[in-house]
Short mmCIF file of C-alpha atoms and ligand atoms in Angstrom, two decimals:
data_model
loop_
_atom_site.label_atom_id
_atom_site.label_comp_id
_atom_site.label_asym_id
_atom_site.label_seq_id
_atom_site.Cartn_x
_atom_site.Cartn_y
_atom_site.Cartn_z
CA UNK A 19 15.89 -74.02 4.62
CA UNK A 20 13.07 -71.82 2.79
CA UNK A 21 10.06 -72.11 4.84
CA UNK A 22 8.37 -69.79 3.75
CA UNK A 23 7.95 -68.11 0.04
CA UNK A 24 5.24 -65.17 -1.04
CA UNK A 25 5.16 -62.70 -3.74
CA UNK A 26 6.97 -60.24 -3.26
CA UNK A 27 4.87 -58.07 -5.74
CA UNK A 28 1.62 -57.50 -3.92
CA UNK A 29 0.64 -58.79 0.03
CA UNK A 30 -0.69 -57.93 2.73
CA UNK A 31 0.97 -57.22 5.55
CA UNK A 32 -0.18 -57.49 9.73
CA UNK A 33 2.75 -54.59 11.44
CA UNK A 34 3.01 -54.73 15.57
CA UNK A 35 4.29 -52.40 17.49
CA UNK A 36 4.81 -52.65 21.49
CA UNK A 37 8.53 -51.15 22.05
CA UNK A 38 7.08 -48.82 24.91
CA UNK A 39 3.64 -47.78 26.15
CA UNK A 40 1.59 -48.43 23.20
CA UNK A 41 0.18 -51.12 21.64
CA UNK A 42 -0.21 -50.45 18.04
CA UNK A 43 -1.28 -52.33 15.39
CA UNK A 44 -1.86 -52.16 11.41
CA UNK A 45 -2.96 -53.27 8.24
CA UNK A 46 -0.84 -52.51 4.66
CA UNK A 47 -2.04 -53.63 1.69
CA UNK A 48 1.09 -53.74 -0.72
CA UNK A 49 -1.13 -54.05 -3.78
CA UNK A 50 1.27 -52.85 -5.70
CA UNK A 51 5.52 -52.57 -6.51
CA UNK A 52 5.53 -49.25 -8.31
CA UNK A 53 2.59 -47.29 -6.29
CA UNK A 54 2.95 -46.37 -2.44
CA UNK A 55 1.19 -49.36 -0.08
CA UNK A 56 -2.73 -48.51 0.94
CA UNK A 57 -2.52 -48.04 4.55
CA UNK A 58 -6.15 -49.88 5.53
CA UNK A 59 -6.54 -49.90 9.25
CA UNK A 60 -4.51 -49.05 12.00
CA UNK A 61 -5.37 -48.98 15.58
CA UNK A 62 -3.70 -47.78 18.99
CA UNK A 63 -3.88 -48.08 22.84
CA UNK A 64 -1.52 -45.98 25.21
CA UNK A 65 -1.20 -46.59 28.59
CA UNK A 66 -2.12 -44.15 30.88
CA UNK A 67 0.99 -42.40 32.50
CA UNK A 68 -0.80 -39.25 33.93
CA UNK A 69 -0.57 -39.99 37.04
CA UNK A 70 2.43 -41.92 37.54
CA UNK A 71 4.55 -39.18 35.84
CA UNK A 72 6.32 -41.29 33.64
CA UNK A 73 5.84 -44.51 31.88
CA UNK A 74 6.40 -47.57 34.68
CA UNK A 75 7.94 -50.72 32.71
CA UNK A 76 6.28 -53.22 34.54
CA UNK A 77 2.93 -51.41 33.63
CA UNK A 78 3.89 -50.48 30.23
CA UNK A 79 4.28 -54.52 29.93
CA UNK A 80 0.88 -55.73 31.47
CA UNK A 81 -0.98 -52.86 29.03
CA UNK A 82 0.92 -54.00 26.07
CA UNK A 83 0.17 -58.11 26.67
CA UNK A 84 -3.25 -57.58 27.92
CA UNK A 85 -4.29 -55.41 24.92
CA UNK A 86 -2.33 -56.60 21.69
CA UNK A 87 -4.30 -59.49 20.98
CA UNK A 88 -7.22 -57.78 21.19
CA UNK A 89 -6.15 -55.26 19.00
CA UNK A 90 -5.01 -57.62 16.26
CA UNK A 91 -8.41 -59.51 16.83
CA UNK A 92 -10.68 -56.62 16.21
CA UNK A 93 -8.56 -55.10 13.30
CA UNK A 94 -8.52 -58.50 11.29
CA UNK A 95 -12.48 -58.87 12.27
CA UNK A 96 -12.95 -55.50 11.26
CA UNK A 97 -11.69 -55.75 7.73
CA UNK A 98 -12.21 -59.22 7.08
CA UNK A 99 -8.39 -59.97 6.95
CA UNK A 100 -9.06 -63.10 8.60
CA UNK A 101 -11.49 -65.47 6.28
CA UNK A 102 -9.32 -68.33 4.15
CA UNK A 103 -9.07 -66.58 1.43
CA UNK A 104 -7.66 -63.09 2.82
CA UNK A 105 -5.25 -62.96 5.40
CA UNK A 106 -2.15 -61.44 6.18
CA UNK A 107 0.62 -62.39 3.65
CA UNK A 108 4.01 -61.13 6.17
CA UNK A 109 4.43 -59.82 9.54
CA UNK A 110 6.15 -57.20 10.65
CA UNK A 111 6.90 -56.64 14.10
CA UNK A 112 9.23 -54.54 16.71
CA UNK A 113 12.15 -56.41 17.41
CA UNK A 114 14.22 -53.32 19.23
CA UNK A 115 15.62 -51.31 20.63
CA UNK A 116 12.94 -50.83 23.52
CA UNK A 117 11.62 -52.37 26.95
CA UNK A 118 11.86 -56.11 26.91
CA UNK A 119 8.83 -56.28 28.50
CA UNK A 120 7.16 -54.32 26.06
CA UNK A 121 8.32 -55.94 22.99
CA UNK A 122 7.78 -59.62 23.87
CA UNK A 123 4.42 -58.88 23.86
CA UNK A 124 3.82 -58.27 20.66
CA UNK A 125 6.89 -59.73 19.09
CA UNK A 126 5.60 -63.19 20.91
CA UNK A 127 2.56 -62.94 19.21
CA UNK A 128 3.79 -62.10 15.84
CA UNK A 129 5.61 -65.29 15.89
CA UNK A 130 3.23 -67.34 17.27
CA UNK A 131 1.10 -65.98 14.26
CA UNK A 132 3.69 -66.71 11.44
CA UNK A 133 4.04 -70.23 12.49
CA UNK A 134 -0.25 -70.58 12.31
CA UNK A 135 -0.65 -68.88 9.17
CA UNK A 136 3.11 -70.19 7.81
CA UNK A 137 3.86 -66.86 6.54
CA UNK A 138 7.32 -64.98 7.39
CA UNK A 139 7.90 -62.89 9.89
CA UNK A 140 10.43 -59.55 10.17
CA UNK A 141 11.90 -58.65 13.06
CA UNK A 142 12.06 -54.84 13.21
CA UNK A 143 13.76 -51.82 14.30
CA UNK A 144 12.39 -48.81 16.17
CA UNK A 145 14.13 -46.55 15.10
CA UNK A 146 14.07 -47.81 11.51
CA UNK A 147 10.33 -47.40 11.42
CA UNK A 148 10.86 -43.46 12.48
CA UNK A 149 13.68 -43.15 9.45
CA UNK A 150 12.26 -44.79 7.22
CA UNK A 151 8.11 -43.70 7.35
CA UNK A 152 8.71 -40.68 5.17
CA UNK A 153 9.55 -43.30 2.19
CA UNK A 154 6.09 -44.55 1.94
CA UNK A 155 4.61 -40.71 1.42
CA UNK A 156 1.91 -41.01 -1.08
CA UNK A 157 3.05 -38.01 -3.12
CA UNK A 158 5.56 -38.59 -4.63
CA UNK A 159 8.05 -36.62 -3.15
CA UNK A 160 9.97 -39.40 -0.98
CA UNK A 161 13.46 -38.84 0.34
CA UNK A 162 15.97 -40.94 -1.57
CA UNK A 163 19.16 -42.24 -0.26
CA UNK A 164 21.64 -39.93 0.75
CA UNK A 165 19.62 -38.20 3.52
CA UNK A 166 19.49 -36.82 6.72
CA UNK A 167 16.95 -37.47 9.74
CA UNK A 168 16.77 -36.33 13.18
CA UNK A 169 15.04 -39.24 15.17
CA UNK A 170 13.24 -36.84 18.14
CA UNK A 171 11.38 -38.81 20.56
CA UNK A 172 10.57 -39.79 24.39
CA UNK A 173 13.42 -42.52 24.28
CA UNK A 174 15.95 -40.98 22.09
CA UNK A 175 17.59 -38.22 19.87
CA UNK A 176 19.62 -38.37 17.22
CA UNK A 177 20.67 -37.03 13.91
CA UNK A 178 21.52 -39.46 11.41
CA UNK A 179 23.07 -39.74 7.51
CA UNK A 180 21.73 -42.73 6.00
CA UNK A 181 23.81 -43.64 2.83
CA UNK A 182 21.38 -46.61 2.06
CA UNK A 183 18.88 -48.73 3.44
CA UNK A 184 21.35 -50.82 5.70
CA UNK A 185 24.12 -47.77 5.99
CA UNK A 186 23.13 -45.64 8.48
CA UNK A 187 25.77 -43.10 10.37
CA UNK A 188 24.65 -41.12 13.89
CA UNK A 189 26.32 -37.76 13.39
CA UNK A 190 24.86 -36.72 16.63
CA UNK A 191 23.60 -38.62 19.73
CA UNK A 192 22.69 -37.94 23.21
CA UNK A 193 24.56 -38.69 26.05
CA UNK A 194 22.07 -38.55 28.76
CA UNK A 195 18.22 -38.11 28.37
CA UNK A 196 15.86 -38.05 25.11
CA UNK A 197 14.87 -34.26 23.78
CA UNK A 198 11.16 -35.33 23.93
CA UNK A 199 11.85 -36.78 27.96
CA UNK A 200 13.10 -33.42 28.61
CA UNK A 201 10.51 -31.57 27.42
CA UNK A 202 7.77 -33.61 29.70
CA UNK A 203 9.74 -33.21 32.28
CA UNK A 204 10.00 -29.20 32.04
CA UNK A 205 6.38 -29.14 31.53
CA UNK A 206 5.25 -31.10 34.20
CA UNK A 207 7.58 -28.99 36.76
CA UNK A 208 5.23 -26.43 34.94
CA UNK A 209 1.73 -27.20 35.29
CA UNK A 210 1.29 -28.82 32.20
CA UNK A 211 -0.52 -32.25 32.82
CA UNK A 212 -1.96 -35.21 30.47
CA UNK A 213 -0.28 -38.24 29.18
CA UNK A 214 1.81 -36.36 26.58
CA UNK A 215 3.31 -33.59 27.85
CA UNK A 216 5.18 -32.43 24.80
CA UNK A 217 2.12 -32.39 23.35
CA UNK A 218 0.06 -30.46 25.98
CA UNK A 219 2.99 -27.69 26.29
CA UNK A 220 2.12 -27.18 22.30
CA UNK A 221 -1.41 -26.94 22.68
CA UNK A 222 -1.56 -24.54 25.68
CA UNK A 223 1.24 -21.98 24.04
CA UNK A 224 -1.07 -21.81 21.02
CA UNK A 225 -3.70 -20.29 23.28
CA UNK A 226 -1.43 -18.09 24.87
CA UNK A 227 0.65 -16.92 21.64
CA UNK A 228 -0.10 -13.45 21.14
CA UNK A 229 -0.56 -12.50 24.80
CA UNK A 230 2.25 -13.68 26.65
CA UNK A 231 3.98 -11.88 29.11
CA UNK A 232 6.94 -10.59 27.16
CA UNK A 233 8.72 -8.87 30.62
CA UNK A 234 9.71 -13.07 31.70
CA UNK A 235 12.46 -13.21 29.65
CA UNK A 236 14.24 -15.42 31.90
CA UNK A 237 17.95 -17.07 30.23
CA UNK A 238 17.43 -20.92 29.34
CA UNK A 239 21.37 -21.57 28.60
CA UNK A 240 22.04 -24.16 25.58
CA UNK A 241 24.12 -26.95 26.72
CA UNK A 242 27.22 -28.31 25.28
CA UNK A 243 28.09 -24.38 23.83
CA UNK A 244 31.85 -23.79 23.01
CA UNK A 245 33.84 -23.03 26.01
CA UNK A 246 37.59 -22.41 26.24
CA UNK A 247 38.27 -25.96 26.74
CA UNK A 248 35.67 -27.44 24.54
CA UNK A 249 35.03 -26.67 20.90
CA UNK A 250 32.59 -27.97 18.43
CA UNK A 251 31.35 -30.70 20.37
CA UNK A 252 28.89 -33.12 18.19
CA UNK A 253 26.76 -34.33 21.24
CA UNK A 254 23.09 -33.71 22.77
CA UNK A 255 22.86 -33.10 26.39
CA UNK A 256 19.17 -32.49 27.88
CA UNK A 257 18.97 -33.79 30.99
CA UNK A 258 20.12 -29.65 32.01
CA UNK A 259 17.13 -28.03 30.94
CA UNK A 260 14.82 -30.09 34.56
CA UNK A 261 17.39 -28.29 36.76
CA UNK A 262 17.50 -25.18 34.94
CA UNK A 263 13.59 -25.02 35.15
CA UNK A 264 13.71 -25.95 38.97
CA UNK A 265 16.14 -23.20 39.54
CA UNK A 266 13.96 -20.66 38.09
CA UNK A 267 11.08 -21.34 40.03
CA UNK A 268 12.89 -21.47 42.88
CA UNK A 269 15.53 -17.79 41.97
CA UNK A 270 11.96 -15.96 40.94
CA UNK A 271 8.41 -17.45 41.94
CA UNK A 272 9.40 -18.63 45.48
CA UNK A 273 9.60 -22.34 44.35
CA UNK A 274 6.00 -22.47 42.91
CA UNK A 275 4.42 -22.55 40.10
CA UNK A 276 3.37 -18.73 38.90
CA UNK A 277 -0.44 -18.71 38.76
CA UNK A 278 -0.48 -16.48 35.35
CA UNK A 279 -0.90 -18.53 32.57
CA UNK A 280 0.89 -15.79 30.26
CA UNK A 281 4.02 -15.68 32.15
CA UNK A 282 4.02 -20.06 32.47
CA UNK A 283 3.62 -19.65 28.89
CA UNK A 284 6.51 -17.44 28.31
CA UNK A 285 8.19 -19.61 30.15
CA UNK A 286 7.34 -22.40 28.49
CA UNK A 287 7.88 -20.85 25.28
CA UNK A 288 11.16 -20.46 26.66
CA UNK A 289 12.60 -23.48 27.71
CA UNK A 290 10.92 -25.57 24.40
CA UNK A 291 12.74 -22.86 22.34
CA UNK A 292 15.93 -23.46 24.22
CA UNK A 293 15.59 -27.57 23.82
CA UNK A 294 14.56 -27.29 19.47
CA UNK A 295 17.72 -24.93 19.58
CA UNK A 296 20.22 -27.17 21.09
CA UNK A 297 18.71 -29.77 18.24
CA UNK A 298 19.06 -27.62 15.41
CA UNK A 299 22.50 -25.65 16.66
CA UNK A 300 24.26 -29.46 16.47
CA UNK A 301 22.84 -30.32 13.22
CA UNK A 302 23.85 -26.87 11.99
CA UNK A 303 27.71 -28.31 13.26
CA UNK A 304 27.34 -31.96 11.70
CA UNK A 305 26.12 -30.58 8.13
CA UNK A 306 28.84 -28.10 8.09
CA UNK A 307 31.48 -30.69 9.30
CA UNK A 308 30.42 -32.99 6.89
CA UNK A 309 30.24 -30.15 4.16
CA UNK A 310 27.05 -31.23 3.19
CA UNK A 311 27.93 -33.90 0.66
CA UNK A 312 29.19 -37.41 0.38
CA UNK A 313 30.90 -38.77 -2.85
CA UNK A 314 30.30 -35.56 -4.31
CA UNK A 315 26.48 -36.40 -3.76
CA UNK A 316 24.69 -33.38 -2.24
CA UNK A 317 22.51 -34.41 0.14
CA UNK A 318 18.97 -32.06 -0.20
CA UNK A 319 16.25 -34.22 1.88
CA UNK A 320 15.99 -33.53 5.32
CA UNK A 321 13.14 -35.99 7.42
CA UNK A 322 11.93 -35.27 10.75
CA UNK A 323 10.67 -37.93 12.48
CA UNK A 324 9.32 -39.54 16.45
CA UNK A 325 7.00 -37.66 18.41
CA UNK A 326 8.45 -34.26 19.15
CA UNK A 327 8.58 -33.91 15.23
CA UNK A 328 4.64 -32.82 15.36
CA UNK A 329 5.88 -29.75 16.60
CA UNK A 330 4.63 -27.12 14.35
CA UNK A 331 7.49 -24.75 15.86
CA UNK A 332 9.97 -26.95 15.59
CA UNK A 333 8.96 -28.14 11.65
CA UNK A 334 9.62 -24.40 11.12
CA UNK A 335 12.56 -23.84 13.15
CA UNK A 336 13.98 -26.40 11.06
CA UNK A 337 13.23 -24.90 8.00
CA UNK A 338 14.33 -21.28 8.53
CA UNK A 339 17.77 -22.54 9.90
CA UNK A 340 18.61 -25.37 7.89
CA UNK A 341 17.57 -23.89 4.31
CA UNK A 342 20.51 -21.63 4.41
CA UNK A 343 22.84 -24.63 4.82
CA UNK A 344 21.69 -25.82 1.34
CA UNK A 345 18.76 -28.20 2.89
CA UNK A 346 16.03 -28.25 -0.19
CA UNK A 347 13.47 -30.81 1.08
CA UNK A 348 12.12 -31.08 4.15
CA UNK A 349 10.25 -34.40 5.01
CA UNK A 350 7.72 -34.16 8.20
CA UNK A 351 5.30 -37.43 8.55
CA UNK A 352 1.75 -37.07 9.04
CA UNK A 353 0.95 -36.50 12.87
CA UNK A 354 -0.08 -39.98 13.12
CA UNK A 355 2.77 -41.38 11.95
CA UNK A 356 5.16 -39.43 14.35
CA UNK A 357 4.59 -40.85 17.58
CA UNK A 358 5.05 -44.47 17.40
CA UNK A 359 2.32 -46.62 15.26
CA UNK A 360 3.14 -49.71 13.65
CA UNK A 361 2.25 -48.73 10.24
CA UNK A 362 6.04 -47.14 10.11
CA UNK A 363 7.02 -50.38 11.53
CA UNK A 364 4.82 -52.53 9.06
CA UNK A 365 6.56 -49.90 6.64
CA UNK A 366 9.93 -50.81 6.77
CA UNK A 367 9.48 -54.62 7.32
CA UNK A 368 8.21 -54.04 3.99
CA UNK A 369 11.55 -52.20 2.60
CA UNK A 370 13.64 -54.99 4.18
CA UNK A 371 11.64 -58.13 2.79
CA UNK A 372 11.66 -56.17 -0.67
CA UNK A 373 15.46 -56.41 -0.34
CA UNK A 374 15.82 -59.64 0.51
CA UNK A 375 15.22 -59.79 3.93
CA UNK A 376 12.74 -61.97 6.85
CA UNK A 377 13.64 -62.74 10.41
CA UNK A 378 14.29 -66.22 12.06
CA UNK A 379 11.63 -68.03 14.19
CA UNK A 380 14.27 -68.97 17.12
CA UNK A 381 14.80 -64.88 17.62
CA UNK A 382 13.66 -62.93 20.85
CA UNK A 383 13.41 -59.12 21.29
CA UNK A 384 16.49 -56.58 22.14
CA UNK A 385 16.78 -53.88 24.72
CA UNK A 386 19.39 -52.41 22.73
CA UNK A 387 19.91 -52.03 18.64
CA UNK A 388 21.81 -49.42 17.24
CA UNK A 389 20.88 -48.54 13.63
CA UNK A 390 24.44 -48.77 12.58
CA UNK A 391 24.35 -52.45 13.86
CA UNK A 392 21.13 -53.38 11.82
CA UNK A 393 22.33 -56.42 10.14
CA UNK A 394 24.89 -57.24 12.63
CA UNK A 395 22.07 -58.80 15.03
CA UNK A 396 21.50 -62.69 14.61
CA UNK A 397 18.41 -64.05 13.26
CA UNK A 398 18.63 -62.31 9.97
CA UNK A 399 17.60 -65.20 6.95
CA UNK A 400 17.54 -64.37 3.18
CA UNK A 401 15.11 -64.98 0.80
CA UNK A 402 15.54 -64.46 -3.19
CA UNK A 403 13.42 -61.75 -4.75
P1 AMP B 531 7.33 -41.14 20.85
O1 AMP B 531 8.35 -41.54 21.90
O2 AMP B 531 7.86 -41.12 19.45
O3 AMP B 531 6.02 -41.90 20.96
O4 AMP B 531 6.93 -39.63 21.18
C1 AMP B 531 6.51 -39.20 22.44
C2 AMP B 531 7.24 -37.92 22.81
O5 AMP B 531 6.91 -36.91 21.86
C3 AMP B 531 6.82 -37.40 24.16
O6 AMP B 531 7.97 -36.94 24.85
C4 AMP B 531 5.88 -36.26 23.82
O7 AMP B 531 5.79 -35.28 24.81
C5 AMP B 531 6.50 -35.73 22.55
N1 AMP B 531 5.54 -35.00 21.72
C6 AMP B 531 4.42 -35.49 21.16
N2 AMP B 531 3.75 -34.50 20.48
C7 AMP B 531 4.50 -33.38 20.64
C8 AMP B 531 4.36 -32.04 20.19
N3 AMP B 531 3.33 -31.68 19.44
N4 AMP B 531 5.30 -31.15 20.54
C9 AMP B 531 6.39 -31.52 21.28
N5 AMP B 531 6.55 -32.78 21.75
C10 AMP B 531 5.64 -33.70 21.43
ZN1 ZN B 532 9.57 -44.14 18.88
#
């Protein structure tokens, strides 16, 4: 049955995002197929974690439900999105992976408000939005299928080769904790406080750049190295790098944290090196392993995407080691569009309906959803374009 049937030329679209601790929310105005979407509003609240050190599900839940409605109120009020005339055409929405609790709340509401305004609904995925953002770039210099992306967040890490828009491969994954976990983890066992560690950590080396204490040059050891026994090994492992910090303190400052801000930043500097290494040194394996080309298609665009991809460090680490490998373009999103927003999300709802794509209204949200398994989740209904 067709339910529902828009344009698929020019709407406007209402994107949710709750897969975590934020409830996100915004407004795309596709007024156009040829020219990049007009991003009009978008709108975020995080819960705060600062003292709890760590996001707690159950709270991460009760923030999301208790503040998503509101924020979809306001933002349609706001820009008069919600008169008779002017409304949202499609919702997009977070269908995975993430924390159930999370999810439902928006996801819930998205449905409830494609069945009121009879428009269609798309269920999406997390990490899709992250891959995928770099496509709606407004100048002109978009990655096009073949490329690569390392996904580098709070929840996960991975390096992927997408060969089209439903053909993605993870070259790399990790097999215990999320790059961006790690380094709030090792900053927090360092001082640094505030809601986003990762974040923090950048902002406080900045200060201390050119007057750290160069003598602290303790050894932060890169996991999953060759060993006799073990060679070439196409894996992240971060969960390490807590231990390794704890056992510094503990070997050198008398298990507290040094007063000096110059030699915490050193070791800071450090440990966040040690952690954008490990990234890069596994990527450096999976491009040469997979001799950079597929079909005799050289793959040149490189996107970096999820929250720890605002580091300015890392956007250059990235650079100066991958450009020998024969990288030529390197995609970074706009800060805001790093950590997770729903304008990514609203972004590739809009890349799946445009090929064919909307999501069933007897669907609920999924804790886990690989991006090799896009299509292979039910709910999936197709609509001609
Ligand atoms: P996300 O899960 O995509 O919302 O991203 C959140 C993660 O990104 C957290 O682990 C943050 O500490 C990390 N993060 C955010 N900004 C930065 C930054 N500038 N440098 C390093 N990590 C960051
Ligand atoms: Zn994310």
């Amino acid at each position: 049955m067709q339910l529902f049937r828009i344009s698929t030329r020019c709407y406007r679209v209402l994107a949710i995002e709750t897969s975590c601790d934020d409830a996100c929310v915004s407004l795309i105005d596709r007024y156009s197929p040829n020219k990049p979407p007009k991003l009009i509003d978008e709108r975020k609240l995080t819960l705060n974690s600062k003292l709890s050190g760590g996001v707690v599900p159950t709270d991460a839940a009760i923030h999301n439900r208790k503040n998503i409605s509101l924020l979809v109120n306001q933002i349609l009020n706001d820009n008069n999105w919600n008169t008779p005339n002017i409304k949202p055409d499609l919702i997009c929405a977070t269908r995975g992976p993430g924390m159930i609790g999370s999810l439902s709340g928006g996801y819930q509401l998205a449905l409830g408000l494609s069945i009121a305004w009879q428009i269609p609904i798309v269920g999406v995925n997390h990490m899709l939005g992250h891959l995928l953002i770099s496509r709606m770039n407004s100048n002109g210099e978009n990655p096009n299928f073949p490329f690569y992306s390392l996904l580098v967040s709070g929840g996960h890490t991975m390096f992927v080769l997408s060969k089209s828009l439903f053909n993605h491969e993870i070259l790399v994954d990790t097999i215990d904790i999320a790059a961006g976990d790690a380094l709030d983890k090792c900053g927090r066992e360092l001082g640094i406080t505030g809601n986003m560690i990762g974040k923090e950590t950048e902002i406080f080396l900045n200060k201390f750049k050119d007057q750290w204490n160069e003598k602290v040059d303790i050894m932060v050891k890169e996991p999953m190295l060759n060993q006799w026994d073990r060679k070439d090994i196409l894996q992240y492992s971060f969960a390490s790098f807590n231990s390794q910090v704890k056992n510094t303190l503990k070997k050198f400052y008398n298990n507290e944290i040094p007063n000096d801000d110059k030699i915490r930043a050193r070791l800071l500097f450090n440990f966040q090196k040690t952690i954008f290494q490990h990234l890069i040194s596994k990527i450096k394996l999976a491009i040469e392993k997979n001799s950079n080309n597929i079909n005799d298609i050289k793959i040149n665009d490189f996107v970096c995407s999820g929250g720890v991809s605002s580091n300015m460090y890392l956007r250059q680490m990235l650079i100066d080691q991958l450009k020998p490998l024969g990288i030529e373009n390197f995609h970074y999103p706009e800060l805001n569009l790093c950590t997770d927003n729903a304008t990514m999300i609203g972004w590739a709802g809009i890349e799946l309906y445009e090929n064919g794509l909307t999501t069933d209204l007897a669907t609920t949200v999924i804790r886990k959803w690989p991006i090799t398994e896009l299509l292979k989740l039910e709910g999936w209904k197709k609509h001609d374009i």
